[in-house]
Tab-separated table of C-alpha atoms in Angstrom:
chain	number	residue	atom	x	y	z
A	1	MET	CA	0.131	-0.494	0.884
A	2	ASN	CA	1.190	3.472	-0.903
A	3	LYS	CA	0.965	6.753	0.820
A	4	LYS	CA	-1.863	7.421	-1.321
A	5	GLN	CA	-3.665	4.834	-0.232
A	6	PHE	CA	-3.002	5.468	2.749
A	7	LEU	CA	-3.833	8.522	3.136
A	8	SER	CA	-7.490	7.634	1.279
A	9	ILE	CA	-8.430	5.256	3.743
A	10	LEU	CA	-7.585	6.919	6.974
A	11	GLU	CA	-9.182	9.949	6.922
A	12	THR	CA	-11.988	8.780	4.734
A	13	ARG	CA	-12.734	6.415	8.139
A	14	LEU	CA	-11.873	9.646	10.316
A	15	ALA	CA	-15.009	11.014	8.641
A	16	PRO	CA	-16.666	11.098	13.043
A	17	LEU	CA	-13.853	13.736	13.236
A	18	HIS	CA	-13.054	16.766	14.087
A	19	PRO	CA	-12.464	18.161	11.140
A	20	GLU	CA	-9.063	20.542	12.513
A	21	GLU	CA	-8.165	17.330	14.480
A	22	ARG	CA	-8.472	15.150	11.864
A	23	ARG	CA	-6.586	17.378	10.424
A	24	GLU	CA	-3.975	17.151	12.647
A	25	LEU	CA	-3.154	13.192	12.373
A	26	ILE	CA	-3.569	13.505	8.940
A	27	GLY	CA	-1.010	15.442	8.495
A	28	ASP	CA	1.085	13.364	11.910
A	29	VAL	CA	0.690	10.261	9.536
A	30	GLU	CA	1.961	12.673	6.218
A	31	ALA	CA	4.659	14.537	8.498
A	32	HIS	CA	6.016	10.300	9.051
A	33	PHE	CA	5.699	8.766	5.811
A	34	ASP	CA	7.861	12.438	4.313
A	35	PHE	CA	11.053	11.303	7.285
A	36	GLY	CA	10.491	7.315	6.472
A	37	LEU	CA	11.133	9.252	2.124
A	38	GLN	CA	14.082	11.398	2.908
A	39	ASN	CA	16.011	8.670	5.260
A	40	GLY	CA	15.468	6.043	1.860
A	41	ARG	CA	12.455	3.888	3.509
A	42	SER	CA	9.830	3.075	0.562
A	43	GLU	CA	6.411	3.850	1.252
A	44	GLU	CA	4.945	0.030	1.358
A	45	GLU	CA	7.544	-0.325	3.865
A	46	ILE	CA	6.655	2.659	5.922
A	47	ALA	CA	2.730	2.041	5.685
A	48	ARG	CA	4.071	-1.906	7.438
A	49	GLU	CA	5.682	-0.062	10.337
A	50	LEU	CA	2.394	2.292	10.708
A	51	GLY	CA	0.092	-0.822	10.023
A	52	ASP	CA	-3.078	-1.326	8.795
A	53	PRO	CA	-4.608	2.241	8.391
A	54	PHE	CA	-7.889	0.629	9.236
A	55	GLU	CA	-6.933	0.096	12.956
A	56	VAL	CA	-4.680	3.947	13.409
A	57	ALA	CA	-8.823	4.852	11.966
A	58	ARG	CA	-9.911	2.913	14.976
A	59	GLU	CA	-7.608	3.674	18.333
A	60	ALA	CA	-7.554	7.038	16.866
A	61	LEU	CA	-11.442	7.223	17.651
A	62	GLY	CA	-11.691	5.895	20.730
A	63	ASP	CA	-15.291	4.894	21.471
A	64	ARG	CA	-16.235	7.292	18.463
A	65	PHE	CA	-15.859	4.160	16.308
A	66	THR	CA	-18.092	2.627	14.108
A	67	ASP	CA	-18.476	0.176	11.465
A	68	MET	CA	-19.714	2.061	8.072
A	69	PRO	CA	-22.397	-0.052	7.321
A	70	VAL	CA	-22.572	-0.579	3.741
A	71	TYR	CA	-25.399	0.384	1.832
A	72	LEU	CA	-27.290	-1.779	-1.236
A	73	PRO	CA	-29.557	-1.291	-3.390
A	74	SER	CA	-33.186	-1.582	-1.768
A	75	ASN	CA	-35.911	-3.090	-3.544
A	76	PRO	CA	-38.422	0.017	-5.134
A	77	SER	CA	-41.307	0.354	-2.535
A	78	ILE	CA	-44.951	-0.035	-3.985
A	79	ILE	CA	-44.756	3.235	-6.241
A	80	GLY	CA	-41.489	2.783	-7.691
A	81	ARG	CA	-43.305	-0.570	-9.091
A	82	ILE	CA	-46.018	1.029	-10.032
A	83	PHE	CA	-44.036	3.698	-11.584
A	84	ILE	CA	-41.912	1.288	-12.773
A	85	LEU	CA	-44.360	-0.868	-14.936
A	86	ILE	CA	-45.744	2.252	-16.525
A	87	GLY	CA	-42.565	3.699	-17.737
A	88	LEU	CA	-42.554	-0.087	-19.579
A	89	PHE	CA	-45.404	-0.146	-20.410
A	90	PHE	CA	-45.543	3.369	-22.812
A	91	TYR	CA	-41.528	2.237	-24.033
A	92	ARG	CA	-43.345	-1.263	-25.494
A	93	ALA	CA	-46.069	0.430	-26.736
A	94	TYR	CA	-43.935	3.016	-28.686
A	95	ARG	CA	-41.154	1.097	-29.152
A	96	ARG	CA	-43.305	-1.942	-30.966
A	97	PRO	CA	-44.712	0.419	-33.723
A	98	PHE	CA	-40.806	0.641	-35.175
A	99	ALA	CA	-39.472	-3.066	-34.576
A	100	GLY	CA	-43.093	-3.626	-36.791
A	101	ARG	CA	-41.386	-1.896	-39.664
A	102	PHE	CA	-37.825	-2.559	-38.975
A	103	LEU	CA	-39.100	-6.286	-39.544
A	104	GLU	CA	-40.915	-5.358	-42.782
A	105	LEU	CA	-37.343	-3.443	-44.182
A	106	ARG	CA	-35.046	-6.259	-43.018
A	107	HIS	CA	-37.825	-8.835	-44.707
A	108	ARG	CA	-37.712	-6.820	-47.961
A	109	VAL	CA	-33.307	-6.354	-47.887
A	110	ARG	CA	-32.184	-9.419	-47.108
A	111	CYS	CA	-35.681	-12.072	-49.397
A	112	CYS	CA	-37.664	-9.904	-51.832
A	113	GLU	CA	-34.879	-7.128	-53.248
A	114	ARG	CA	-32.468	-10.327	-53.709
A	115	GLY	CA	-34.947	-12.260	-55.944
A	116	ARG	CA	-35.510	-15.369	-53.350
A	117	HIS	CA	-39.239	-14.898	-52.062
A	118	CYS	CA	-41.299	-16.464	-49.761
A	119	LYS	CA	-43.830	-17.929	-48.490
A	120	PRO	CA	-46.196	-14.939	-47.322
A	121	CYS	CA	-44.155	-12.633	-50.320
A	122	THR	CA	-44.386	-15.387	-53.237
A	123	PRO	CA	-47.240	-14.086	-55.614
A	124	ALA	CA	-50.400	-15.931	-56.069
A	125	ASN	CA	-51.125	-17.878	-59.569
């Protein structure tokens, strides 16, 4: 994990902190990275030394720490489902006439205009 990834995770997890407190903690971590880089260590080594950014945030927040909820898309309400059905009805009603014309044109190009006739377009004797 590099410096940017570490700081991004840490900043996201420290969202419950007061902005000043959060900036101070992020500044300390950035200073730790800068000092390590000046001494010839890689960002990955420094990140390993600091530990897991989730644990760092947990320690910094103390009793204010809460696991961030995972937001999953919910099922639409009954009103939402009604609007979806109405939308699908109008979509199909609008689309169907164009689809029929398209299929007819496609049939003419593939069959009739090439000299091959199928049963529907064969002239009656």
